[in-house]
Coordinates of C-alpha atoms and ligand atoms in Angstrom, one line a residue:
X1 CA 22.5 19.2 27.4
X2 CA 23.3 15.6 28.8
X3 CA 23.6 13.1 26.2
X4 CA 20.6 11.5 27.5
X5 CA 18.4 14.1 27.3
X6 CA 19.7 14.7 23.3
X7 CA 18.5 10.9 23.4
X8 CA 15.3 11.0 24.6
X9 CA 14.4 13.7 22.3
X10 CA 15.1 12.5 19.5
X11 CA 13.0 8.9 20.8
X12 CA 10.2 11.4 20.6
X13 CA 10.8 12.4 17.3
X14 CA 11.5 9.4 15.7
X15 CA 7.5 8.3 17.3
X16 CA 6.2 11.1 15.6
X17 CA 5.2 9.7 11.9
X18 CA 6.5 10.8 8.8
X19 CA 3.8 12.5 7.2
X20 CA 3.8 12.6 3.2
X21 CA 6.6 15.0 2.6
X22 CA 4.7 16.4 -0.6
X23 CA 7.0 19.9 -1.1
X24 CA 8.0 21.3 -4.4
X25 CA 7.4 25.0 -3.2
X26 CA 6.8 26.8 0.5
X27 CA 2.6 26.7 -1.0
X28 CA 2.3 23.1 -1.5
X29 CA 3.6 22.3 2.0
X30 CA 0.2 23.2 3.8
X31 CA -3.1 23.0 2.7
X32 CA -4.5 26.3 3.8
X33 CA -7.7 27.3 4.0
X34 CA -9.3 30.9 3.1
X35 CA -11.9 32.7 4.3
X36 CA -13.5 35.8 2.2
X37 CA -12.9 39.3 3.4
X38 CA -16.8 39.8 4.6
X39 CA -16.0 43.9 5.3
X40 CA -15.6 45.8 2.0
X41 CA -13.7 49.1 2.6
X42 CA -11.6 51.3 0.4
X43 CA -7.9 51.0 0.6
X44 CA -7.4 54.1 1.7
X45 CA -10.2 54.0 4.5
X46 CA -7.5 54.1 7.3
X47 CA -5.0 56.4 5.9
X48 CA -8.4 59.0 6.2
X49 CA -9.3 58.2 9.2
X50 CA -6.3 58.7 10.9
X51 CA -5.7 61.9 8.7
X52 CA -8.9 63.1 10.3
X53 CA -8.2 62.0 13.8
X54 CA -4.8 63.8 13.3
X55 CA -6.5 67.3 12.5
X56 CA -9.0 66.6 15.3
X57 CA -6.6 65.4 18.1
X58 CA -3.2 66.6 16.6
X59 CA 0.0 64.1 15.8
X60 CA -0.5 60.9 17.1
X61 CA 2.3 58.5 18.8
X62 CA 3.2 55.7 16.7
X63 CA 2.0 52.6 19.0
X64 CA -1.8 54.6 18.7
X65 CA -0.9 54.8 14.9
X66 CA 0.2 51.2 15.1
X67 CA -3.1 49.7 16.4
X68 CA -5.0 51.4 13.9
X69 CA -3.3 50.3 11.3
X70 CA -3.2 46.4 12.6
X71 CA -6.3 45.7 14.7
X72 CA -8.9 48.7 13.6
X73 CA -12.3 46.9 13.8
X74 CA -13.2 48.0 10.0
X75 CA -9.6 47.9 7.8
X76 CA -6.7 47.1 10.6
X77 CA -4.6 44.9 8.6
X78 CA -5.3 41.9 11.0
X79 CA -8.7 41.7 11.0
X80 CA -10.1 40.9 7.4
X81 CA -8.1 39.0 5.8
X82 CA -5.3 36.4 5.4
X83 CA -1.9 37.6 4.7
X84 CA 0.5 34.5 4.9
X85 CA 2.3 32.2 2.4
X86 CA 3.3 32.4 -1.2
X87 CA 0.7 35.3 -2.2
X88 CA 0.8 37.3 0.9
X89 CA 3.1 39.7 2.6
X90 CA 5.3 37.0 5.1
X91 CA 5.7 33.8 5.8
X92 CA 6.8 32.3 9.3
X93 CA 8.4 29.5 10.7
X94 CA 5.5 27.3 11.0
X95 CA 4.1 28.4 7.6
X96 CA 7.2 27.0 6.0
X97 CA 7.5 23.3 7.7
X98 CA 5.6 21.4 9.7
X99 CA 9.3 20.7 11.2
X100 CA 9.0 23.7 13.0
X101 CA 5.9 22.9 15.0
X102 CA 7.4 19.2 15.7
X103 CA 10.6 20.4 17.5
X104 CA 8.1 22.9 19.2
X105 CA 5.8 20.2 20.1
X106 CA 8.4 17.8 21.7
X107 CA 10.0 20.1 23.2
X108 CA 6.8 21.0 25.6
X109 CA 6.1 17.6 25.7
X110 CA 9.8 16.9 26.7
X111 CA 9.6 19.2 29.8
X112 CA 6.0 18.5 31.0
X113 CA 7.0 15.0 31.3
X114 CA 9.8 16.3 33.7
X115 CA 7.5 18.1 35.3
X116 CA 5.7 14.9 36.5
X117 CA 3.0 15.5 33.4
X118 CA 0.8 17.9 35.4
X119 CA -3.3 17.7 34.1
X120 CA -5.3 18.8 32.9
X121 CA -3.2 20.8 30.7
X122 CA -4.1 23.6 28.7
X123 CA -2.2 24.7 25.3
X124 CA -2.4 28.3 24.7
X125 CA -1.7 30.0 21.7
X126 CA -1.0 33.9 21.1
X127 CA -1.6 35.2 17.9
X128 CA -2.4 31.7 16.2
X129 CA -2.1 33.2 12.8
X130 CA -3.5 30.3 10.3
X131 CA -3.5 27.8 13.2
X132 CA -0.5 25.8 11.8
X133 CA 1.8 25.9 14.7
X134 CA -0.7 24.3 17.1
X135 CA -2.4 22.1 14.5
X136 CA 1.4 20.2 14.3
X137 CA 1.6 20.6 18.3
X138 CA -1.8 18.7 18.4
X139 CA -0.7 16.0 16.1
X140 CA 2.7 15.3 18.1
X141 CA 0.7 15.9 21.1
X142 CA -1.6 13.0 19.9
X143 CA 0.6 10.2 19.1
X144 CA 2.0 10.8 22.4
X145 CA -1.6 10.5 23.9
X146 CA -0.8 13.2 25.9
X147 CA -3.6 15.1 24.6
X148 CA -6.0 13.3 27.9
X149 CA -8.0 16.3 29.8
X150 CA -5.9 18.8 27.4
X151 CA -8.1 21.8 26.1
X152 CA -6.5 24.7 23.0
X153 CA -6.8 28.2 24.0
X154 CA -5.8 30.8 21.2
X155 CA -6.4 33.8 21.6
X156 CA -7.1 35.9 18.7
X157 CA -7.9 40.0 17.8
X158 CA -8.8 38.8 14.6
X159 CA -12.1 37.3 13.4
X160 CA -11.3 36.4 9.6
X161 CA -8.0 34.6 10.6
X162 CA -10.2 32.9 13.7
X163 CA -12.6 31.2 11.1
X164 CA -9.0 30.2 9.3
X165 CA -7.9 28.5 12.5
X166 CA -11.4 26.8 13.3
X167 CA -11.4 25.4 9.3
X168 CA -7.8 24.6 10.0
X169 CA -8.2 22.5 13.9
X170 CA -11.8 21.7 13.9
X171 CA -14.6 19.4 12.8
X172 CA -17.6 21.8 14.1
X173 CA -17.5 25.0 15.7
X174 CA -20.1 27.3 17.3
X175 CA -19.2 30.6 16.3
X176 CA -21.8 32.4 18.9
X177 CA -20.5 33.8 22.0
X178 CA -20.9 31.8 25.0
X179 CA -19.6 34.4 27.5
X180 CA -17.9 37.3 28.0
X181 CA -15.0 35.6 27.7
X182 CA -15.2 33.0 25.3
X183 CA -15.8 34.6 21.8
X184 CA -16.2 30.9 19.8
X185 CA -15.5 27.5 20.5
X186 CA -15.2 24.1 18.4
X187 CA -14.1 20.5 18.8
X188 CA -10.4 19.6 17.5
X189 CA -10.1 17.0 15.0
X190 CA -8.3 15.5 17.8
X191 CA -11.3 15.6 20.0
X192 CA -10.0 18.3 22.1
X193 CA -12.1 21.1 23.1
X194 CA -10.8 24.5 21.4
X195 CA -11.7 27.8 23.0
X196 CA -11.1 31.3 21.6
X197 CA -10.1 34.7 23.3
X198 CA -9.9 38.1 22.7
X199 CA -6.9 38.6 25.4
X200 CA -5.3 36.1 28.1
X201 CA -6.8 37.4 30.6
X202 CA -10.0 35.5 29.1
X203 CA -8.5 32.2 29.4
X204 CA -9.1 30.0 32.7
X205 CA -6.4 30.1 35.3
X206 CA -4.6 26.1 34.9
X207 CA -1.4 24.9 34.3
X208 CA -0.9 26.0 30.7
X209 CA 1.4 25.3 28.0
X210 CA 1.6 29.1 26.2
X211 CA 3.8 29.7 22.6
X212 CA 3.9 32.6 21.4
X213 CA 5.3 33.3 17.9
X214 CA 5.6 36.3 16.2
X215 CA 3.1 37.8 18.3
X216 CA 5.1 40.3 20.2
X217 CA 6.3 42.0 17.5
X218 CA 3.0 43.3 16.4
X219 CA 2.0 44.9 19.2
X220 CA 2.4 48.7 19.6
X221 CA 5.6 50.4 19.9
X222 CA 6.1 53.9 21.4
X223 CA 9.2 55.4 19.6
X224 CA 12.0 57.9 20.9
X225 CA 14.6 59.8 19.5
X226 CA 17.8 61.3 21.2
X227 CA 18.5 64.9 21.2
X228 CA 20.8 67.7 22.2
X229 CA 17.4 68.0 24.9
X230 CA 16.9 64.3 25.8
X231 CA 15.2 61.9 24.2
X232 CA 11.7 63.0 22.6
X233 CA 8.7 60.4 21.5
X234 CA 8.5 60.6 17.7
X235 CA 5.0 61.0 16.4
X236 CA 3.3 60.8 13.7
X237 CA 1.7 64.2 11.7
X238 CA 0.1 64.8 8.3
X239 CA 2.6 65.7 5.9
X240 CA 1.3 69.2 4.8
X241 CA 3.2 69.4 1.7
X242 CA 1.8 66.8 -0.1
X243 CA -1.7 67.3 0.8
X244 CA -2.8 68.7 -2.9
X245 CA -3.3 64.8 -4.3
X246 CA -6.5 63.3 -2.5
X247 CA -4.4 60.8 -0.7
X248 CA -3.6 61.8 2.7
X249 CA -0.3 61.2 3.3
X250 CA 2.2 61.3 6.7
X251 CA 5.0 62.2 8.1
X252 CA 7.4 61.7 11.1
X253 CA 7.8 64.8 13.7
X254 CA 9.4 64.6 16.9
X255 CA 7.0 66.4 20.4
X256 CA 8.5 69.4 21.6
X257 CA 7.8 68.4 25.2
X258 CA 8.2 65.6 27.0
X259 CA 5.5 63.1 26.5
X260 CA 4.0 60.9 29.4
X261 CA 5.6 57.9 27.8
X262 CA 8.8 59.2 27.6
X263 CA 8.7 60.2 30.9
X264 CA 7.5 56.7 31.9
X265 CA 9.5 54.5 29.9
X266 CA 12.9 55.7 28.9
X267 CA 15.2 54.6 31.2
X268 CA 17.6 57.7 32.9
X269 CA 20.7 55.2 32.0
X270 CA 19.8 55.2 28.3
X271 CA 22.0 55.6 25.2
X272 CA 20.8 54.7 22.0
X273 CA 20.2 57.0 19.5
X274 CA 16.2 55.5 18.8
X275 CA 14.9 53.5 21.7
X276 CA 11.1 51.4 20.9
X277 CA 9.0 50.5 23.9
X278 CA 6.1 48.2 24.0
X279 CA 4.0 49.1 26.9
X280 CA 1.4 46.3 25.6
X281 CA 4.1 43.4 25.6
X282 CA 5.0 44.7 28.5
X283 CA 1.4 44.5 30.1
X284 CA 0.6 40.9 28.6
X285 CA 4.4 39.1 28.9
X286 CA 3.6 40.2 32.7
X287 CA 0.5 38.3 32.7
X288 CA 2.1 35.0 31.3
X289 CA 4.7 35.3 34.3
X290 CA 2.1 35.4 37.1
X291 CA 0.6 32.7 35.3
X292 CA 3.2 30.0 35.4
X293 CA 4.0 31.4 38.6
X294 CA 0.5 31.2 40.0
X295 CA -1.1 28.7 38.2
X296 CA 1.6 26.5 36.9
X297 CA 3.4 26.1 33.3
X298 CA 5.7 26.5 30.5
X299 CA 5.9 29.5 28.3
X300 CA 7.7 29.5 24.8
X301 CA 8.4 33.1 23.0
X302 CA 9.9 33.1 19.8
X303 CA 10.7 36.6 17.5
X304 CA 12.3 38.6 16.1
X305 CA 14.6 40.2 18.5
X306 CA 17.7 41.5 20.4
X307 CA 19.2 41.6 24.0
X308 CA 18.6 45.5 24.8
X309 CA 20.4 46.5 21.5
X310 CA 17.7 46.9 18.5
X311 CA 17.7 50.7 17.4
X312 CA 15.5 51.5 14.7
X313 CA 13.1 48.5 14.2
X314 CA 9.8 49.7 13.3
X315 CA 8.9 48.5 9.4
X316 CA 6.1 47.4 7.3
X317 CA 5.9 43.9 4.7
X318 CA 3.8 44.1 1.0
X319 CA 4.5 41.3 -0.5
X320 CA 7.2 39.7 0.5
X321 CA 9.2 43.6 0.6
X322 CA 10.2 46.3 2.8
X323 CA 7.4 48.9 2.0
X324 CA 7.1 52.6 4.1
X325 CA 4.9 52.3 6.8
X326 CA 3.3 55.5 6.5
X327 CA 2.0 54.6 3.2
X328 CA -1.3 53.3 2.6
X329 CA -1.7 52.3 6.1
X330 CA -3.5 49.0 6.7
X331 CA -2.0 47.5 3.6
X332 CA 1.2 46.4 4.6
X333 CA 2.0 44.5 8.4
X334 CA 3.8 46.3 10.6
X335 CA 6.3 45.1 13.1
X336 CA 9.4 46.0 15.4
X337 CA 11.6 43.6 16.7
X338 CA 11.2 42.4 20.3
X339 CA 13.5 43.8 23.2
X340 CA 13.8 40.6 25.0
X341 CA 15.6 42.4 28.2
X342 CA 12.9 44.4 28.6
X343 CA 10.7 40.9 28.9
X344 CA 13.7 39.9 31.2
X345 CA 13.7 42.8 33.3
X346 CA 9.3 42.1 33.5
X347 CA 10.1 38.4 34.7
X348 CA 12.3 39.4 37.2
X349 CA 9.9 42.4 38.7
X350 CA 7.5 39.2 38.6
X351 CA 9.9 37.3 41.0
X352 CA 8.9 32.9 41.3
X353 CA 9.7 32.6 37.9
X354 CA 12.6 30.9 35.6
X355 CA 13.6 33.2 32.6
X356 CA 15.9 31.4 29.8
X357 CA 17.0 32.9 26.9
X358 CA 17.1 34.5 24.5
X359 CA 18.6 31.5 22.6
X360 CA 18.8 32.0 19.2
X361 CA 16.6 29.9 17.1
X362 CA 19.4 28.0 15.4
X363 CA 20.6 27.0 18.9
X364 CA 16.9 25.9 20.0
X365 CA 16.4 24.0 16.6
X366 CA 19.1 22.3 16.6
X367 CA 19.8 21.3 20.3
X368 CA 15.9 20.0 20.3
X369 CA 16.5 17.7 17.4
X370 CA 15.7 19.7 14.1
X371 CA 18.8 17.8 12.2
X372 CA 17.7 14.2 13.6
X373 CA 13.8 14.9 12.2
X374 CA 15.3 16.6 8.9
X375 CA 17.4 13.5 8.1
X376 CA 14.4 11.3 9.1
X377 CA 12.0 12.7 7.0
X378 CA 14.9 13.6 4.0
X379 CA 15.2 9.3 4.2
X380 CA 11.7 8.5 2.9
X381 CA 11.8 11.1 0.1
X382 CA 12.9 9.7 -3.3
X383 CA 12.2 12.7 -5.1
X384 CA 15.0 15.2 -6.0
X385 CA 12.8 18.1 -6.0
X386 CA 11.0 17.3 -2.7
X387 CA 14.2 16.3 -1.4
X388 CA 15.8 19.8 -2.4
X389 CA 12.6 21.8 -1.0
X390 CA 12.9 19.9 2.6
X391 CA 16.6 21.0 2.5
X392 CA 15.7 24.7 1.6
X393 CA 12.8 24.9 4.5
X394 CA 15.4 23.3 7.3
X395 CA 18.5 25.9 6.1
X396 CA 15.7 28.5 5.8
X397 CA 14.7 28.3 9.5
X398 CA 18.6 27.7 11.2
X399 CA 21.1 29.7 8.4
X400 CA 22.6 32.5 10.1
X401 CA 21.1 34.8 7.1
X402 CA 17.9 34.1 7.3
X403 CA 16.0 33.2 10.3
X404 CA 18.4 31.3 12.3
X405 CA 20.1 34.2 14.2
X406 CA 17.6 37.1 13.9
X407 CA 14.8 34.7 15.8
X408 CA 14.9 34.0 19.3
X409 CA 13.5 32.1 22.0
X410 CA 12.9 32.8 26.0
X411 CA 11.2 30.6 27.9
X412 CA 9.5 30.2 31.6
X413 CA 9.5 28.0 33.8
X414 CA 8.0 28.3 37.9
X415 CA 10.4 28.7 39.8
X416 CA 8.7 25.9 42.1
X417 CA 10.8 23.8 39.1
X418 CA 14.2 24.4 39.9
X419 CA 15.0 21.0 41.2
X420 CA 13.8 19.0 38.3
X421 CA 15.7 21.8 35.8
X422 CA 18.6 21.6 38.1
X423 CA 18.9 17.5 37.8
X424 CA 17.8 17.5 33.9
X425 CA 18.6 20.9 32.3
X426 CA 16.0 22.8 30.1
X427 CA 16.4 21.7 26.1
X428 CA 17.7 24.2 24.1
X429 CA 18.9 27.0 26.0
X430 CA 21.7 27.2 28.5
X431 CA 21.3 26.7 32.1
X432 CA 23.2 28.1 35.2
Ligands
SAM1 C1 2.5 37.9 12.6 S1 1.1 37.0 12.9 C2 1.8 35.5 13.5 C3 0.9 34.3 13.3 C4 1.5 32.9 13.7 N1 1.8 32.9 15.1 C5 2.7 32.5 12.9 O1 3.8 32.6 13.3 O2 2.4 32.0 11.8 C6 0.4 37.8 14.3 C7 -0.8 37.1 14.9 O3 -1.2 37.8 16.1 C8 -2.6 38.2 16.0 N2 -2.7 39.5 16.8 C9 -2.1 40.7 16.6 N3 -2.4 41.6 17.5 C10 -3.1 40.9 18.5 C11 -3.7 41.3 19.7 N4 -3.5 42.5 20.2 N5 -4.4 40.3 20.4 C12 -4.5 39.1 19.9 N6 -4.0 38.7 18.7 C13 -3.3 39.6 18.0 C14 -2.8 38.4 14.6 O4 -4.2 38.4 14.2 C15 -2.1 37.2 14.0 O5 -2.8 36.0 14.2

């Protein structure tokens, strides 16, 4: 990165104020806000009706088993209730500073500026969560006063974490449908018009700012296993054994045949001994590309994720711990790390767009100026304990252990941007 690039950056960040630093714990960082679950359902409501669809249908792959267990419309994990922070299952990035969603913030605003500040400008979100990470990209956004003819597009699956995001952004928000497209809307407490979406395709073709953070990974995996035969999709059965306790409980079984997916998606070249496919990120990472191709924009992904590597990914979180995802479905989150050459290989098939990355998200933190806002805000805390929490939350996001090498960021550019990236290259990744 050119020294004067490092410079500017960190001119942004030292605009954005210091909000009270008020940390003794990862809770007391954020205020959060709860909704009640509004659905009452038996815990194991999911693991019969999958046991019944099972018997009906026979075993079932796991990215069918994986978005009834996330996003079913009565128990999916997702969709009643709100699993972040100190007393739920994970926390993220965002969750655990508002640092995070600064450096993320000035980032975007960093290359929309090179890009000649193109408006209006939309910020999209997918898979908001609790609506922190925008909230802080609003609030740099605003002392920037970049925030003119902007408009927030998140697009959620989940109704119980939307009304978390609307308490979170907004002042007021009509929660009635006003199309087909727009499931609820509100006014930020930046006075921006906030829109909500069941998919992307929902959302109005415009230049767009789009993050997407720790969205990819929960979306449906197909799984395959190599053999002596080639590789076979691994499904999920009823485990017959154990059927004598009223539980129904599962079991991993590989088809004897090939499957359509494993026709389709397993590449003739490949080696690995387990090999997950998303057909779903596949589908919606595609859509981004033609968007900031076609419309115009930046796009930010950031997971967990290798390079083309990742074997055996697919796990589920209770509480902060590695649990079995085949038990008690819907209780614990399910996830599988990101392939992000698969998302490379999508870009490229797209053609007229810039793929960077993946950076790891130590590299992106630091190059875009995490150390300069740490020390900043570490300055005006006299507290030791306060001081000692801000230290954990900024090794927590770039230590090698933890979530500094295992996150990673691509982003997009149009390729209709080459000469501004050529002359001042892209923050945070490298650039050829
Ligand atoms: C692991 S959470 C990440 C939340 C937030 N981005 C963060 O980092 O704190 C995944 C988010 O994606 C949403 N989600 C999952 N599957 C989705 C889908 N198919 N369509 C839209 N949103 C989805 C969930 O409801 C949740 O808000």
């Amino acid at each position: 990165m050119h020294r004067s690039e490092i410079s500017k950056l960190n001119m942004i960040l030292s605009r954005v104020r210091h909000p009270k630093f008020t940390v003794k714990n990862f809770t007391i960082v954020r205020t959060y806000y709860n909704v009640k679950r509004k659905v009452k359902v038996d815990e194991d409501y999911l693991a019969k009706h999958i046991h019944q669809k099972i018997r009906a249908k026979g075993p079932v792959t796991v990215a069918e088993y994986m978005k009834e267990v996330l996003t079913n419309p009565m128990a999916g994990y997702y969709m009643h209730k709100d699993m972040f922070g100190d007393t739920g299952d994970f926390v993220t990035s965002p969750e655990i500073t508002q640092m995070f969603g600064e450096i993320i913030a000035v980032w975007f605003l960093n290359e929309w500026q090179k890009m000649g500040s193109p408006k209006p400008v939309q910020i999209v979100e997918l898979g908001p969560g609790r609506g922190t990470l925008c909230n802080d990209i609003l609030r740099v956004f605003s002392h920037f006063k970049a925030l003119h003819k902007a408009s927030l597009h998140l697009v959620e699956i989940s109704p119980t974490l939307s009304e978390v995001q609307a308490k979170q952004l907004c002042n007021e928000t009509n929660p009635t449908p006003e199309s087909d497209t727009v499931y609820k809307r509100g006014m930020s407490h930046h006075g921006i018009p906030v829109f909500w979406h069941k998919q992307l395709e929902d959302v109005p073709h415009s230049f767009s700012l789009i993050v997407a953070h720790e969205f990819f990974d929960a979306l449906p995996i197909h799984k395959f296993h190599k053999t002596f035969n080639g590789y076979k999709e691994v499904l999920i059965d009823i485990d017959c054994d154990e059927t004598t306790d009223s539980l129904p409980k599962f079991r991993y079984t590989l088809a004897r045949n090939e499957t359509p997916m494993s026709k389709l998606l397993v590449k003739p070249d490949e080696t690995r001994e387990h090999v997950e496919i998303s057909p779903d990120s596949i589908a919606i990472f595609r859509t981004i590309c033609e968007r900031v191709k076609f419309s115009g924009g930046i796009a930010l992904v950031c997971d967990y994720g290798h390079n083309g590597t990742g074997t055996d990914t697919f796990r589920a979180f209770k509480k902060h711990q590695q649990v079995d995802p085949l038990v008690l479905p819907g209780t614990a989150d399910l996830t599988a790390d990101v392939d992000f050459s698969l998302l490379r290989n999508v870009a490229n098939e797209v053609d007229g767009v810039i793929t960077l990355g993946p950076s790891t998200q130590k590299n992106f933190l630091l190059k875009t100026g995490l150390e300069y806002r740490f020390k900043a805000l570490a300055r005006n805390i006299e507290d030791k304990d306060q001081l000692e929490n801000l230290t954990e939350c900024y090794n927590f996001l770039v230590d090698e252990e933890k979530m500094g090498e295992r996150f990673k960021f691509c982003a997009l550019f149009p390729e209709t941007a080459r000469k501004i990236l050529n002359k001042a290259a892209v923050v945070g990744f490298s650039w050829q």
